Coordinates of C-alpha atoms in Angstrom, one line a residue:
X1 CA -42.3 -12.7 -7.3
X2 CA -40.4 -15.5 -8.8
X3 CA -36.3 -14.4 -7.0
X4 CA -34.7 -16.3 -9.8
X5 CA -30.6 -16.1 -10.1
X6 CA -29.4 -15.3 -11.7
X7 CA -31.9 -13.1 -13.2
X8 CA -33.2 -14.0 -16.8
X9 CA -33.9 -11.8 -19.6
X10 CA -37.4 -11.8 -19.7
X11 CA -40.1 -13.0 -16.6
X12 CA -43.2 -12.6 -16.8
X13 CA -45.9 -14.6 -13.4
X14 CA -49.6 -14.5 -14.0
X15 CA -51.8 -15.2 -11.5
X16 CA -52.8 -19.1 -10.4
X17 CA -50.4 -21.6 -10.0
X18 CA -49.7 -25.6 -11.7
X19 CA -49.1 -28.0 -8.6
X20 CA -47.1 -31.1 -8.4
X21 CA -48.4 -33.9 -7.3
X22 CA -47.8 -37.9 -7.4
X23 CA -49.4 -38.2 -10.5
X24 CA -47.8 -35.3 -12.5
X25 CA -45.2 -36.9 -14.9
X26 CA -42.2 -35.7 -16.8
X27 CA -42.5 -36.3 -20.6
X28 CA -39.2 -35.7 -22.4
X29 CA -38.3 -35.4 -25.9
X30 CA -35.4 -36.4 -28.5
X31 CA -32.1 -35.1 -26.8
X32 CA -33.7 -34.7 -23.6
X33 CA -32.8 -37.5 -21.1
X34 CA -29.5 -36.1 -19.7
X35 CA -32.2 -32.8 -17.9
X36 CA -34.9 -35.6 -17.8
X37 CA -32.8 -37.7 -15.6
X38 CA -31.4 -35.1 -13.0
X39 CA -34.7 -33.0 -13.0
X40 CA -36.4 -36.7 -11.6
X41 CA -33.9 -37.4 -9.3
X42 CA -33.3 -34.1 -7.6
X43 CA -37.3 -33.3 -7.9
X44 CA -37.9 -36.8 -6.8
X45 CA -35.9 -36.9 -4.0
X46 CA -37.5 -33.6 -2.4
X47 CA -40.8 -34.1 -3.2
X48 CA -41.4 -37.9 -2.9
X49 CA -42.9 -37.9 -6.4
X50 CA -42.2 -40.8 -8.4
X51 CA -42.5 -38.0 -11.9
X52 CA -43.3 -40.8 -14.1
X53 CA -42.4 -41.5 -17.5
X54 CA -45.2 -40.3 -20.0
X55 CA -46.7 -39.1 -22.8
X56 CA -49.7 -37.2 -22.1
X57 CA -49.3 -33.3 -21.5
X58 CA -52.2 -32.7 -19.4
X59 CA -50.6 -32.9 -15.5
X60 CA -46.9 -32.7 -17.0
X61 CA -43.7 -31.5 -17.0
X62 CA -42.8 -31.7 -20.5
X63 CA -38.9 -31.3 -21.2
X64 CA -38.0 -30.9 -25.3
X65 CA -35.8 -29.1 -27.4
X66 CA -36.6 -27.3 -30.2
X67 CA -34.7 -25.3 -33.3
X68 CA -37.2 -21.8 -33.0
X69 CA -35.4 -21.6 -29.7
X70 CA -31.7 -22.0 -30.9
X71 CA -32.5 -20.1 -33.4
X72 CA -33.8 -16.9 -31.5
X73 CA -31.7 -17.7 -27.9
X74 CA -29.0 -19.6 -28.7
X75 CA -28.1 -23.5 -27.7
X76 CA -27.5 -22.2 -24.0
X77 CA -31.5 -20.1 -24.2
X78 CA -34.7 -21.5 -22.9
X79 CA -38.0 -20.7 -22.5
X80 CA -40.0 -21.7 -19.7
X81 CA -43.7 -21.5 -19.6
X82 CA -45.9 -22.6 -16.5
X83 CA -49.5 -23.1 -17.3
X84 CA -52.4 -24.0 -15.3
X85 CA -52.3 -27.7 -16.8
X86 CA -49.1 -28.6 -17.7
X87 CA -45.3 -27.1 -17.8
X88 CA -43.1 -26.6 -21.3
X89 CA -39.2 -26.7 -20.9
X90 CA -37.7 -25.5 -24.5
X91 CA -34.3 -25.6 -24.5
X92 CA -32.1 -24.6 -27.9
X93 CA -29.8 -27.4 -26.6
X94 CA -28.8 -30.0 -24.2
X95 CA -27.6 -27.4 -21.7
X96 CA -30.2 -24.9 -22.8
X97 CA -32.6 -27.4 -21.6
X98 CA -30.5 -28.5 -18.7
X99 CA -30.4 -24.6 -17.4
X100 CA -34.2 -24.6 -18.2
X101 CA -34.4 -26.8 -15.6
X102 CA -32.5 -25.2 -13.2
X103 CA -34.8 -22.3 -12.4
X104 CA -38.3 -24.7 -12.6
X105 CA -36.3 -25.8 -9.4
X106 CA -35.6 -22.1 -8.0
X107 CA -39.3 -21.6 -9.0
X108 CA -40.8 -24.8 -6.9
X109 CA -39.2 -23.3 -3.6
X110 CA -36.5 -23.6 -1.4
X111 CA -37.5 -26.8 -0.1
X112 CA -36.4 -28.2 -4.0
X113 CA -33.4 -28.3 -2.7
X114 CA -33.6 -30.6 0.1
X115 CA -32.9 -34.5 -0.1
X116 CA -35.8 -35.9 1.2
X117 CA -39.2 -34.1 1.6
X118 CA -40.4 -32.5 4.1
X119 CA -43.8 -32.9 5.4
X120 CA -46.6 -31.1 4.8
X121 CA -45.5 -29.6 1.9
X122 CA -47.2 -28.3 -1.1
X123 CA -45.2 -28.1 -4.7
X124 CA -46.8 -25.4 -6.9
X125 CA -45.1 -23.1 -9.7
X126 CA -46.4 -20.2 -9.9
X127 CA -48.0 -19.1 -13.6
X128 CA -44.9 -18.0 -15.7
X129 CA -43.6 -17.0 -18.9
X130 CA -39.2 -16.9 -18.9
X131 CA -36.8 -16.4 -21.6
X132 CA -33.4 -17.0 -20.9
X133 CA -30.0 -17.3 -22.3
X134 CA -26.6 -16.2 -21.0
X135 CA -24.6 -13.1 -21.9
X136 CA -21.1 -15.0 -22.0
X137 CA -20.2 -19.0 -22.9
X138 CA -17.5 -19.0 -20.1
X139 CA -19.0 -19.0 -16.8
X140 CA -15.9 -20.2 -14.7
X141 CA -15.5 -21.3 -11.3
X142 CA -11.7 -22.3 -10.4
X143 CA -11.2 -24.3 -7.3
X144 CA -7.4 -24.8 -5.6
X145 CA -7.7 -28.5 -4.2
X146 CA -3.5 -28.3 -4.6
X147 CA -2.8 -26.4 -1.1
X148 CA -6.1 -28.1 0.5
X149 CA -7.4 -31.0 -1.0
X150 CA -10.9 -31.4 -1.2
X151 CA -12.0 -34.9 -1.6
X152 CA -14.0 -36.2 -4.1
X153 CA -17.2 -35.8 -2.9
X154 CA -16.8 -32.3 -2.3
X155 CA -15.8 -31.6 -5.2
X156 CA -18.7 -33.3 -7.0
X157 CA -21.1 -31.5 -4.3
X158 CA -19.7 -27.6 -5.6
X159 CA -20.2 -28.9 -9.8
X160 CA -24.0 -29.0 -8.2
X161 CA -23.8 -25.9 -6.5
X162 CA -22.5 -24.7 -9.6
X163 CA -24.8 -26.1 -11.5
X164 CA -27.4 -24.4 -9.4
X165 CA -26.1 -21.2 -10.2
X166 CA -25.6 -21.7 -14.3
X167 CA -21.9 -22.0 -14.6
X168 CA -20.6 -24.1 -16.8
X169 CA -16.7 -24.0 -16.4
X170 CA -15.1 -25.7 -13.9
X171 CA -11.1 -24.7 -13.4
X172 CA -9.1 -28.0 -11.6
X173 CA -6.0 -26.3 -10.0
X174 CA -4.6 -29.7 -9.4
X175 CA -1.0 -29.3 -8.9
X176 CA 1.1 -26.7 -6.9
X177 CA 4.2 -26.2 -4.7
X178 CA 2.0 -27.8 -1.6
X179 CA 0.4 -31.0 -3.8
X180 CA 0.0 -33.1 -6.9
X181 CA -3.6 -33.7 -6.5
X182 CA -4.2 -36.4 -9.8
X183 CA -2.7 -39.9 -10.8
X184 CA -0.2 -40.8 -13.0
X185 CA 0.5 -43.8 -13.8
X186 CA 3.7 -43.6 -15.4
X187 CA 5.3 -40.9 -13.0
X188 CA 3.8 -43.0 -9.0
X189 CA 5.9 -40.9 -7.1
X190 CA 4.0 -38.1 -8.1
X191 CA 1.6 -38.9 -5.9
X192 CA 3.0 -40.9 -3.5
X193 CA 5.2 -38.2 -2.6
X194 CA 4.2 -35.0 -4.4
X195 CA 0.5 -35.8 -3.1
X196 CA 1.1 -34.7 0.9
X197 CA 3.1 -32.6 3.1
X198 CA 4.2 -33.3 6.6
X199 CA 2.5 -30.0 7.8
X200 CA 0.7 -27.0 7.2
X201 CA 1.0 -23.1 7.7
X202 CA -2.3 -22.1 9.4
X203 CA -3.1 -18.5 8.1
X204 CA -1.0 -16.1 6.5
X205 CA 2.1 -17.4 5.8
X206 CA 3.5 -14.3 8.4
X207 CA 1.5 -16.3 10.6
X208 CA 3.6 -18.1 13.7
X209 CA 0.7 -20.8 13.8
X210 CA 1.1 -24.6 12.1
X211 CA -0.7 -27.5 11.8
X212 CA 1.4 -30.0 12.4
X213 CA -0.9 -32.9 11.1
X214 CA 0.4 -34.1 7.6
X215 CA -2.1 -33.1 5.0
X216 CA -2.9 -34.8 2.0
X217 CA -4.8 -36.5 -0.9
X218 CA -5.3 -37.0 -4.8
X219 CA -7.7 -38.4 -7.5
X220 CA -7.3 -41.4 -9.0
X221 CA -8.1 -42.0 -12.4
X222 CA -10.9 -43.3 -12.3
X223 CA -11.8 -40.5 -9.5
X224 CA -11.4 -38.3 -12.7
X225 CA -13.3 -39.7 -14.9
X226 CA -16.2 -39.9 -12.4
X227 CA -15.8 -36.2 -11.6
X228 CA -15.4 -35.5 -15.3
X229 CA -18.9 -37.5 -16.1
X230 CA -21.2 -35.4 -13.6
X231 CA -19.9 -32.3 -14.5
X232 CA -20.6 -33.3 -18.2
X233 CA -24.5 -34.1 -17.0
X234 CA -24.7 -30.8 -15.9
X235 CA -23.3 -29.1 -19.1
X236 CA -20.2 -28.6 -17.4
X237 CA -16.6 -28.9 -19.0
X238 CA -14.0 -29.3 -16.9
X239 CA -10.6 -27.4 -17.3
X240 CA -7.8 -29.2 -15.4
X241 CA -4.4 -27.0 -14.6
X242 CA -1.5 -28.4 -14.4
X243 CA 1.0 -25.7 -13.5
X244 CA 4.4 -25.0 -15.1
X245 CA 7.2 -24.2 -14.9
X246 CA 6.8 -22.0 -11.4
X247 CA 4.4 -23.5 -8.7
X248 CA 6.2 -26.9 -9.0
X249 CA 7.8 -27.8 -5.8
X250 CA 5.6 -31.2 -5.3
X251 CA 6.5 -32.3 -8.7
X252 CA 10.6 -31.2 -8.0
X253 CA 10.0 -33.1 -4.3
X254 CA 9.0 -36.5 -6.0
X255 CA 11.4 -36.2 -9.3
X256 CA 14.2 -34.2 -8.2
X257 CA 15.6 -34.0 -12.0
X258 CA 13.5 -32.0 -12.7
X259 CA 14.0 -28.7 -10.9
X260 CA 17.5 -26.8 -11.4
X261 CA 20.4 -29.1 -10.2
X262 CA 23.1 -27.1 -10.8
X263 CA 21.8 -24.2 -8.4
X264 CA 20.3 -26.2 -5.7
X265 CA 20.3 -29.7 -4.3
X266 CA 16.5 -30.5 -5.3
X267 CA 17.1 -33.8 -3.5
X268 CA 16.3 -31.5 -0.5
X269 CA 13.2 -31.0 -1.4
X270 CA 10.0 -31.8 -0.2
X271 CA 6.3 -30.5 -0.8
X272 CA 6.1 -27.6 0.5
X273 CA 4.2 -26.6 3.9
X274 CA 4.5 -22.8 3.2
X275 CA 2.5 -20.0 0.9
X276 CA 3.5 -17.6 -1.0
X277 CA 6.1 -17.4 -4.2
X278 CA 8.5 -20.6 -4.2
X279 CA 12.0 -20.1 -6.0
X280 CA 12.3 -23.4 -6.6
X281 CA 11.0 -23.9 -10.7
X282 CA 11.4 -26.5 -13.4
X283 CA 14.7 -26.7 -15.4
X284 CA 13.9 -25.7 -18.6
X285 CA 15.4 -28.9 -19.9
X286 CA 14.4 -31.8 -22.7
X287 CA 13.9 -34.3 -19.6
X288 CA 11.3 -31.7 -18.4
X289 CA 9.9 -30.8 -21.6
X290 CA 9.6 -35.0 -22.0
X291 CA 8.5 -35.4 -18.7
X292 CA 5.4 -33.1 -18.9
X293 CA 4.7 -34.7 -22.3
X294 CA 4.2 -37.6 -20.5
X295 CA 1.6 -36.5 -18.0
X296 CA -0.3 -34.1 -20.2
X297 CA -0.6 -37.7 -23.1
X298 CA -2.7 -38.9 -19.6
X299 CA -4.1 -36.0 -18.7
X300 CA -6.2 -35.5 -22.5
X301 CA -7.0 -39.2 -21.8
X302 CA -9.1 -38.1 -18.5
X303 CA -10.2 -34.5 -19.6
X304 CA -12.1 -34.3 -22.9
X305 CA -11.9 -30.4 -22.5
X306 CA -10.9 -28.3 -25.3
X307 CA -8.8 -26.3 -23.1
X308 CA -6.4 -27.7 -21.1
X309 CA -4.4 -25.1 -18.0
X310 CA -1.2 -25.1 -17.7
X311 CA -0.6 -22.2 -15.3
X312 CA 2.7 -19.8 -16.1
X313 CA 2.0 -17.3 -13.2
X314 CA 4.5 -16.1 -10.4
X315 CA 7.9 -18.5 -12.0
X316 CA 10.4 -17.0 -10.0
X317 CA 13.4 -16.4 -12.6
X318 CA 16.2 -16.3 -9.6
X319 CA 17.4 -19.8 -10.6
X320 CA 17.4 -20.1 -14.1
X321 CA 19.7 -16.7 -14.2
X322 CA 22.0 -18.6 -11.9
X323 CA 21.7 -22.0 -14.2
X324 CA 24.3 -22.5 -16.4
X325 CA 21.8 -24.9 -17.8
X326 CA 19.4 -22.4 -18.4
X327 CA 21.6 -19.9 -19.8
X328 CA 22.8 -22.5 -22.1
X329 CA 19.8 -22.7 -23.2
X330 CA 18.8 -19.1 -23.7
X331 CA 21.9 -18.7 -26.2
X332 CA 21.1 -22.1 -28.3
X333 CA 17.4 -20.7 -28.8
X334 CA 18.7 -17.2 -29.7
X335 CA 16.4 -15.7 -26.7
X336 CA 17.1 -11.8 -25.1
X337 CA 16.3 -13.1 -21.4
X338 CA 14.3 -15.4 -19.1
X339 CA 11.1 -14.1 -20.4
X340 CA 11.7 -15.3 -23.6
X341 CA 12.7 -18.7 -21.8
X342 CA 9.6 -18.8 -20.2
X343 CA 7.6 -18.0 -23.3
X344 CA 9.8 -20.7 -25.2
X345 CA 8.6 -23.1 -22.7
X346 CA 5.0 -22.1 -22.9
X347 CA 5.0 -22.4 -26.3
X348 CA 6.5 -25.6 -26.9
X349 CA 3.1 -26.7 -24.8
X350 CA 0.7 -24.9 -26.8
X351 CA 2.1 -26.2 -30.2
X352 CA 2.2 -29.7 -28.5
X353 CA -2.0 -29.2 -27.6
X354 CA -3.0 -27.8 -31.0
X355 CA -1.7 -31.2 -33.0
X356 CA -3.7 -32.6 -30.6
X357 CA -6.8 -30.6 -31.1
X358 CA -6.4 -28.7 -27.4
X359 CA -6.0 -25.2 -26.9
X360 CA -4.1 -23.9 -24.1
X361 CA -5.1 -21.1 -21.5
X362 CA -2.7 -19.8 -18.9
X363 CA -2.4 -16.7 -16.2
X364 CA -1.6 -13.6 -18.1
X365 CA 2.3 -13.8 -17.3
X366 CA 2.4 -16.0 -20.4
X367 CA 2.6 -12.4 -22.2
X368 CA 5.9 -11.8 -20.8
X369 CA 8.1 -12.5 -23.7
X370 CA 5.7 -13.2 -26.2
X371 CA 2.5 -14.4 -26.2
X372 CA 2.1 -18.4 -27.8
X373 CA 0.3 -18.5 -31.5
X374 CA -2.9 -19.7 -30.3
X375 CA -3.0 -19.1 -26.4
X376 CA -6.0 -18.4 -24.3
X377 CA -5.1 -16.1 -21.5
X378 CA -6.6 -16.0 -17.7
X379 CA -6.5 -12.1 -16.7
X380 CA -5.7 -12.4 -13.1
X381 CA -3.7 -9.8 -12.4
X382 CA -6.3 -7.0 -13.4
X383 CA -7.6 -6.2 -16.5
X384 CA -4.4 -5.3 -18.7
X385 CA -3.2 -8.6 -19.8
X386 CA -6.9 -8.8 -20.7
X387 CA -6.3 -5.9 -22.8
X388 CA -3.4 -6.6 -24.3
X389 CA -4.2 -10.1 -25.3
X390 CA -7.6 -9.1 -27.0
X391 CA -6.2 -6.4 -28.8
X392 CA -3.3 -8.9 -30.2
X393 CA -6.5 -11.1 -31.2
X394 CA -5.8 -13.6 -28.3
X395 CA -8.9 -14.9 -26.8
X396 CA -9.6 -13.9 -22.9
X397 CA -11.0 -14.8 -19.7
X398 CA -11.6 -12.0 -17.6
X399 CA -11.1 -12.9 -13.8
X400 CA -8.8 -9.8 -12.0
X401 CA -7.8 -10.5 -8.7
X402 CA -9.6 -7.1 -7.8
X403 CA -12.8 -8.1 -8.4
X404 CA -13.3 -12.4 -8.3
X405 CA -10.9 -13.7 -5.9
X406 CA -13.2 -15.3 -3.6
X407 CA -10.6 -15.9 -0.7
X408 CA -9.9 -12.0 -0.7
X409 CA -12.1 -10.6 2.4
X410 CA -15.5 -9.9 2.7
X411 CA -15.7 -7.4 5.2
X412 CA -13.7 -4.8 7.9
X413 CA -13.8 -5.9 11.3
X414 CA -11.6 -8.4 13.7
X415 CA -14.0 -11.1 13.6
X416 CA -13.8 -11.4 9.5
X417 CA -11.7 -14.9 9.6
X418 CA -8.3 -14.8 8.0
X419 CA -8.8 -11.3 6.4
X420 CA -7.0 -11.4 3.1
X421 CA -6.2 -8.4 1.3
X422 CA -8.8 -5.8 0.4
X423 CA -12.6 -5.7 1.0
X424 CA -14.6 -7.2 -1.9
X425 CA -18.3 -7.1 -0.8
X426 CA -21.2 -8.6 -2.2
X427 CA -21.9 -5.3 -3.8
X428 CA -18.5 -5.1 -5.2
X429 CA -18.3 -8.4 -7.0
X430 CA -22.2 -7.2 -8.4
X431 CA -20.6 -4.6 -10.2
X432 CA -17.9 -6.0 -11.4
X433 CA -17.9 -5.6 -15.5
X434 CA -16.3 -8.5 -17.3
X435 CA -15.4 -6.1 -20.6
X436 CA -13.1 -3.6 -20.4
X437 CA -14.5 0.0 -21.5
X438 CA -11.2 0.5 -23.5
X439 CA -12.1 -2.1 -25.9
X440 CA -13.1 -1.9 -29.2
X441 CA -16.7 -3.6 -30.2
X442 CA -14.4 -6.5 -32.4
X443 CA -11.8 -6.6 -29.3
X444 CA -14.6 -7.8 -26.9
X445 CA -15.7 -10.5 -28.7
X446 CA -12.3 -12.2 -28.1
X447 CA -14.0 -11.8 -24.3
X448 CA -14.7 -15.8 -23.9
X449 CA -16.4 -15.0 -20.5
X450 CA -15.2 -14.5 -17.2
X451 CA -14.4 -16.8 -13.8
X452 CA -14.4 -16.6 -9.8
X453 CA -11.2 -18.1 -8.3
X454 CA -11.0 -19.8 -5.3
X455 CA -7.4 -19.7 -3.2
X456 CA -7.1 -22.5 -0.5
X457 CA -4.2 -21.8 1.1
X458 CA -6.1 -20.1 4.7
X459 CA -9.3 -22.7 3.3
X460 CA -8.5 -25.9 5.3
X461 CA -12.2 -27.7 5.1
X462 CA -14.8 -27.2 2.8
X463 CA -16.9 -25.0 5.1
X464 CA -13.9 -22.3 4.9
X465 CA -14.4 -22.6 1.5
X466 CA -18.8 -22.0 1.4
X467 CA -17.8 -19.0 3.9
X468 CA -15.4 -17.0 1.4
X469 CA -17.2 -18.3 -1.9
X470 CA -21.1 -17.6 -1.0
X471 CA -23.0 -15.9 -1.5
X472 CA -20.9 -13.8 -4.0
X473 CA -20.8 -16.6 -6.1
X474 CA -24.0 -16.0 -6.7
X475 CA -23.4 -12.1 -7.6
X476 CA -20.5 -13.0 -9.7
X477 CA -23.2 -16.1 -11.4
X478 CA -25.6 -12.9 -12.5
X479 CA -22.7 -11.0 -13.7
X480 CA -22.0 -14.3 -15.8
X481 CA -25.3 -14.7 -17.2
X482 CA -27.1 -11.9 -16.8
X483 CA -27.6 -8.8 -19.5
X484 CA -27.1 -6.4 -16.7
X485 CA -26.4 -3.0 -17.4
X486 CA -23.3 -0.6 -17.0
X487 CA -22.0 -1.6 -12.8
X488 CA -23.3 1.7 -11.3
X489 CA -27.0 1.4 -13.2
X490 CA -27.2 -2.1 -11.7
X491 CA -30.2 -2.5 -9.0
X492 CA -28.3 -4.4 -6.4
X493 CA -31.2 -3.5 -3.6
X494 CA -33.0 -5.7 -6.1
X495 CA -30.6 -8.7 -6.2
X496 CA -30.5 -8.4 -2.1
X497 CA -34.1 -8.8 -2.3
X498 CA -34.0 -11.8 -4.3
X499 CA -30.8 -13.0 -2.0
X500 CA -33.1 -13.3 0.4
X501 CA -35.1 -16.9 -1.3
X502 CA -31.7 -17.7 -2.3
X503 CA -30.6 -17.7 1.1
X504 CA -32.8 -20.2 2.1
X505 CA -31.8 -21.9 -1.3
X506 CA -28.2 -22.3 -0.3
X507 CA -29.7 -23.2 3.3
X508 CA -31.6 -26.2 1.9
X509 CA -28.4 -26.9 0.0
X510 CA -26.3 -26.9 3.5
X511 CA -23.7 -24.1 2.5
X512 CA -22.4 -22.7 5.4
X513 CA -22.1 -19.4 3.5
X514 CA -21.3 -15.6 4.8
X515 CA -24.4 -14.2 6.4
X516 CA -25.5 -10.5 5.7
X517 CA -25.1 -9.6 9.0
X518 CA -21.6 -11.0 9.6
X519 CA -19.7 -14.6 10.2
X520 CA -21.3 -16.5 12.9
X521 CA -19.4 -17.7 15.9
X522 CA -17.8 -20.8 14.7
X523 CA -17.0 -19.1 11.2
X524 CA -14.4 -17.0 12.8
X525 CA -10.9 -17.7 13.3
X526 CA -9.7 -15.5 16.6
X527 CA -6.0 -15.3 16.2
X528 CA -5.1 -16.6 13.0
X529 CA -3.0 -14.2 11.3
X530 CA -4.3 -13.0 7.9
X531 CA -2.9 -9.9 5.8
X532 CA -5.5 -7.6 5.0
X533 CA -4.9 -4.5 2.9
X534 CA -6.6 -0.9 3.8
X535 CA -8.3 1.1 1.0
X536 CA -10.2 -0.1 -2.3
X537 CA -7.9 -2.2 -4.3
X538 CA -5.9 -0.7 -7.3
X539 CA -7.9 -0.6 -10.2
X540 CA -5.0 -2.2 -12.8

């Protein structure tokens, strides 16, 4: 049994087996050298294996793409066939290629993930035919470094584990209330102040308990465009977030103009140490407009994306009603209420990215007041802004709360660490279906895809975060890729069976993921308020 995951369209293992040795070498064709390169270093390292440059066939992997397969799979399909003498890798792209490659590693064993290789090992595939290509071209992971900031190395360490599991869409939620977590050159004090807080709520934010160790980091530029690079080797585009006008307490903290002065003394300020909803937004003024211009000109620099984040979720309208600023503002645009303001606001951004060639995405409460020409909207909050934006001909990405936030809990039970809201088991994120029933066959195609979020606020290292994300990143991966059928026709007994290689997968890999049978001793967190919700969550 080959265990791939996520599970491709069509497998097919003969019996026999090609087997790797120092002498097999990796020939790679026009367009090739970006899989060529990784496929040699990762093999490489694990096997010992030089995998030489060459031309011959015979005792090969041979790595090419080729039109027949665009054609009939797509520029993200493959085919892979294993064959007694040699190994073909057809890719209808680049990344078709790239993902190709991918599962010849899941087929070569666990130990294909390890850095160095073991000893005693032998490397054979076993005989087999695959055809592969994914159902949707957004297969999103979105990762909070704003309320715990994962350094760069981390960070480059999940675009392989993504890449592992053939997603290709990496969300940078690199600003928020508790951090501005990128460099700007014209705006320092963005990160020299915005960057760290002088303490840290541990748990829920009921919770009496603090760290009282100031907490802290960013990216510089040049971090970026490193991070930026390996993501793009492994067909991965990378979405950064900047988020307006709510969630901006770091960015108030550093440039105090830029919050409401005439409700609150923003000079006050500081990043905040606390979760939850802040009050404290951005004035909705031509300084902030200006300002914002300023660090998205830098941000397009660093991010070649064609869609750029810019948030919109949770802004608090408490302030601007008591602004006379704001309200000023309101009557010169000729707008019924702070909606519309915060539609005005969103707008202004997305006309600003489009003469620019950008499009911008944001949380579905960009709808609120009218949804900007052009806008890409994030369905967080279930699957009616989904809905609603699709049948407006807005495209979506599908990722309700319900069903892919990774820091919601895993499990009943008191040792579950930090239990956040509802229960989402493996099974549950499984069947999750990315496609609303209620929409119409032309609807659905403004469905770009789907994504898995991430929430760091009770994640303070990485191995918090490998605990709440695997392994049902790897369901949520198949639900991605995979052609699966309707959620309650899906065979999850068969994708625990496969788990089960892929546990030793993410072993190999050194993810200190969720086991089946519970969190192991030094996963839990005895005492450490969390706030977790009784029942099945509501299906909105």
């Amino acid at each position: 049994m080959t265990d791939l995951i996520p599970l491709p369209r069509y497998t097919h293992t003969y019996r026999g087996h090609f087997e790797l040795g120092p002498d097999t070498r990796l020939v790679a064709g026009e367009g090739a050298g970006a899989s060529e390169r990784w496929l040699r270093g990762v093999l490489g390292a694990a096997t010992g294996f030089p995998l030489a440059p060459g031309d011959s066939p015979e005792n090969a992997i041979q790595l090419y793409i080729h039109p027949m397969v665009t054609k009939d799979l797509g520029p993200e399909g493959y085919r892979l066939m294993v064959l007694s003498h040699t190994v073909h890798v057809v890719g209808g792209g680049p990344a078709g290629l790239f993902w190709g490659a991918q599962t010849l590693r899941q087929l070569l064993g666990p130990d294909a993930f390890r850095r160095a290789p073991l000893p005693g090992r032998e490397w054979r595939l076993p005989l087999t035919h695959v055809q592969d290509s994914p159902r949707f071209p957004w297969r999103g992971l979105m990762l909070d470094v704003a309320r715990h900031f994962m350094p760069k190395e981390g960070v480059l360490r999940y675009l392989d584990l993504m890449a592992a599991h053939k997603l290709n869409v990496f969300h940078f939620h690199l600003t928020d209330d508790q951090g501005w977590r990128v460099q700007i050159k014209r705006y320092p004090k963005l990160t020299e102040i915005g960057s760290w807080r002088a303490r840290t709520k541990f748990g829920h934010r009921a919770s009496p308990l603090w760290d009282d160790k100031p907490h802290g980091g960013y990216y510089t530029q040049d971090d970026i465009r490193e991070i930026v690079a390996y993501a793009a080797e492994r067909h991965i585009a990378v979405v950064p977030e900047i988020d307006v006008p709510g969630h901006s307490q770091a960015a108030i903290a550093a440039y105090p103009e830029l919050g409401n002065t005439d409700v609150i003394d923003t000079n006050s300020l500081s990043v905040w140490d606390n979760w939850g909803i802040n009050p404290n937004v951005l004035a909705p003024t031509d300084n902030t407009l200006r300002f914002y211009e300023g660090v998205f000109e830098e941000l397009l620099e660093l991010f070649p994306s064609e869609f750029i984040h810019v948030g919109g979720d949770e802004c608090l309208k408490d302030q601007w009603k008591q602004s006379a600023t704001a309200q000023a503002r309101i009557a010169e645009l000729g707008l019924a209420d702070e909606d519309e303001l915060q539609s005005w606001f969103i707008g202004h951004f997305d006309k600003w990215l489009s003469v620019r060639g950008r499009r911008l995405v944001g949380w579905d409460e960009i709808l609120e007041g009218g949804l900007a020409e052009g806008a890409v909207v994030s369905s967080w909050r279930g699957y009616e802004g989904g809905i609603t934006a699709a049948r407006a001909g807005h495209d979506v990405v599908m990722c309700p709360e319900q069903h892919v936030y990774l820091d919601w809990r895993q499990a009943p039970g008191e040792d579950e660490p930090v239990p956040i809201a509802h229960v989402r088991t493996l099974e549950d994120v499984y069947r999750f279906e990315p496609v609303p029933e209620q929409l119409s066959e032309a609807e659905a195609r403004h469905v770009l895809g789907t994504q898995a979020n991430v929430w760091t606020e009770v994640m303070e290292d990485h191995a918090r975060v490998d605990y709440q994300t695997f392994p049902r990143l790897a369901a949520f991966a198949e639900v991605a890729w995979s052609a699966l059928p309707a959620p309650a026709e899906r065979d999850f007994a068969d994708f625990e069976r496969r788990m089960t290689a892929h546990y030793a997968r993410l072993d190999a890999l050194g993810v200190a993921y969720r086991p089946p049978t519970g969190p192991l001793p030094w996963q839990r967190r005895p005492g450490v308020l969390g706030r977790p919700k009784d029942g099945p969550p509501p299906n909105a």
